Amino acid sequence: TRRGLAEELAALEGAQYGRYKSLVGRWALPDGCTLELVRGQADPYAPPARIAVHMPAELAGFPRELWETATRRRALASYLARGADRAVRGEKALRVDAGGQEVLDRSSCSVDGRDGSVTLRLGAALPGHGRRIDGREAQRLLTRVLPDAAGRALRYGALDAEAVRRFVHTVEDSVALRDALPGLGLVGFVADGAVLPRRSGVDDRPARDSGVVPFASPPELRVTVELPHAGTVTGMGVPEGVNLVVGGGFHGKSTLLRALETGIWDHVPDDGRERVVSRSETVKLRAEDGRRVERVDVHAFVDHLPDGSDTADFSTENASGSTSQAASLCEAVEAGAKVLLIDEDTAATNLMIRDARMQALVAKDREPLTPLVDSIRSLHRDHGVSTVLVMGGSGDYLEIADRVLMMDAYRPSDVTKRAREIASVPTGRRAEAESFPGVVPRVPLPASLDAEVRGRPRIRARGEDVLSFGDHEVDLRAVEQISDPRQVTGIGLALELAVRRGHLDGERTLAAGLDLLEEELTTGALLSVRDEDFAVPRRFEVASALNRVRGLRMRRG
Ligand code: ADP
Ligand code: MG
């Protein structure tokens, strides 16, 4: 029988740092857990080693009801990762990726659906005296601190059972609420009492000052839903169709839209948005001048460019605000979006509106842009794509909106009737398009999506904004529904997986490839990547990243 981990570490005291690698493998700990050194650390300045702690089911002791569905396992694992993070907080060498306000599938913690055993994965900066192994400190860290933290954070008996249950039930209610939306003809729901504003632009926790106005639904849009745990919940249902949010500046329009944006994810208890949900096929759009576009049919919005380029098969290395937003819209629909969110604060005005006076001054044949106001009805009617637009600055949408919601001092009211009356007085504006023609499917060419640098995949995230993917630097600043820096790594891994598994094989359309990838995102291959912290993205974030790879080549399908 081989020596235990503690003895091995003691024996390595003072050895060359690289010898840590000789410990890669599984080690039984006295308390019944298994510690696995998944990946060693080459030198003290290299990325931390990767360690997994396996807590067997009989030790973990979680009742089956807490882990019998995938949703409950995700919630439980998220709760456990947060506790583990707190348990090792004092130890600078240990890093648990616990996540923020969203409850995502992530690699740091998982609960096994067969028996309820728990695996925690974390980074550990292995201790050294310079380039020599500090065996004594490593022994303390790996055979005492870590098992002790696991014992406190990953066992049911050591936890506040009520808090665990509340966390799991909150997530399950959120999923139930989201799943109920299509049957209710809704694209989103905001519960009465929800707290939408955040503490600051860089702090996603709920605002807590006394001026916070809890959400209160207008009677016309009030919907009642039965949830498995919370019971009867009322709130505002956002219906399918074209929804317009109006109101004065600073009255809470963007805050409401942002809550819907992040309603694709589940939130932790007391976030304030636990019962704010949107359909999982919801995509936020914005203008993004400078982005690249590869062979998108944008002619519904852009035509007769002065340089004569073909906008039905449009490519550019440097899109304008309006063409970037038009391309992003078409790409979102191509990827399967059913709900589009647009905020005037980040939209290209000339793609949104062109009023009667401007129509009179600039003839249509001198204006390449056809504003969204003329195809937005068709998007819903002919393509089943709903919209929620924040638009406080132009009344042209009043005529075509199915619903107009006014935010007034953070309180919404339904002003649809009044908007109709106002819109019944003609402005003289003429529609410039009959319908949205749909998107032309594209086939990504996998050779242009190479993740490898010198024979090895290179996938790195720089915050929430940049993904290094092979030789490519993908700018994700405009992909606003990424909710966690680790999701950027998840996007890179998903993209690499889609190519490696042949989902994007140069024959299949992007949409078909995403269908195949989607299955792997939560249940399959992606979560088996074990040596890296990442969180699972949606197909839409993966598609958005792909569309922003500078060297990407597409074929028209
Ligand atoms: P708008 O888009 O209408 O200009 P914002 O949504 O940007 O307005 O909100 C303006 C400010 O009001 C922000 O600082 C936001 O945090 C705050 N705010 C939004 N909703 C609420 C609310 N329900 N209670 C208190 N403050 C809020
Ligand atoms: Mg705003």
XYZ file of C-alpha atoms and ligand atoms in Angstrom, residues 253-254 343-345 390, ligand 2:
7
model
C -37.107 52.192 -17.608
C -33.643 50.773 -18.115
C -32.916 50.036 -24.799
C -32.795 53.466 -26.399
C -29.752 54.212 -24.216
C -37.414 51.112 -23.995
Mg -32.486 54.490 -19.504
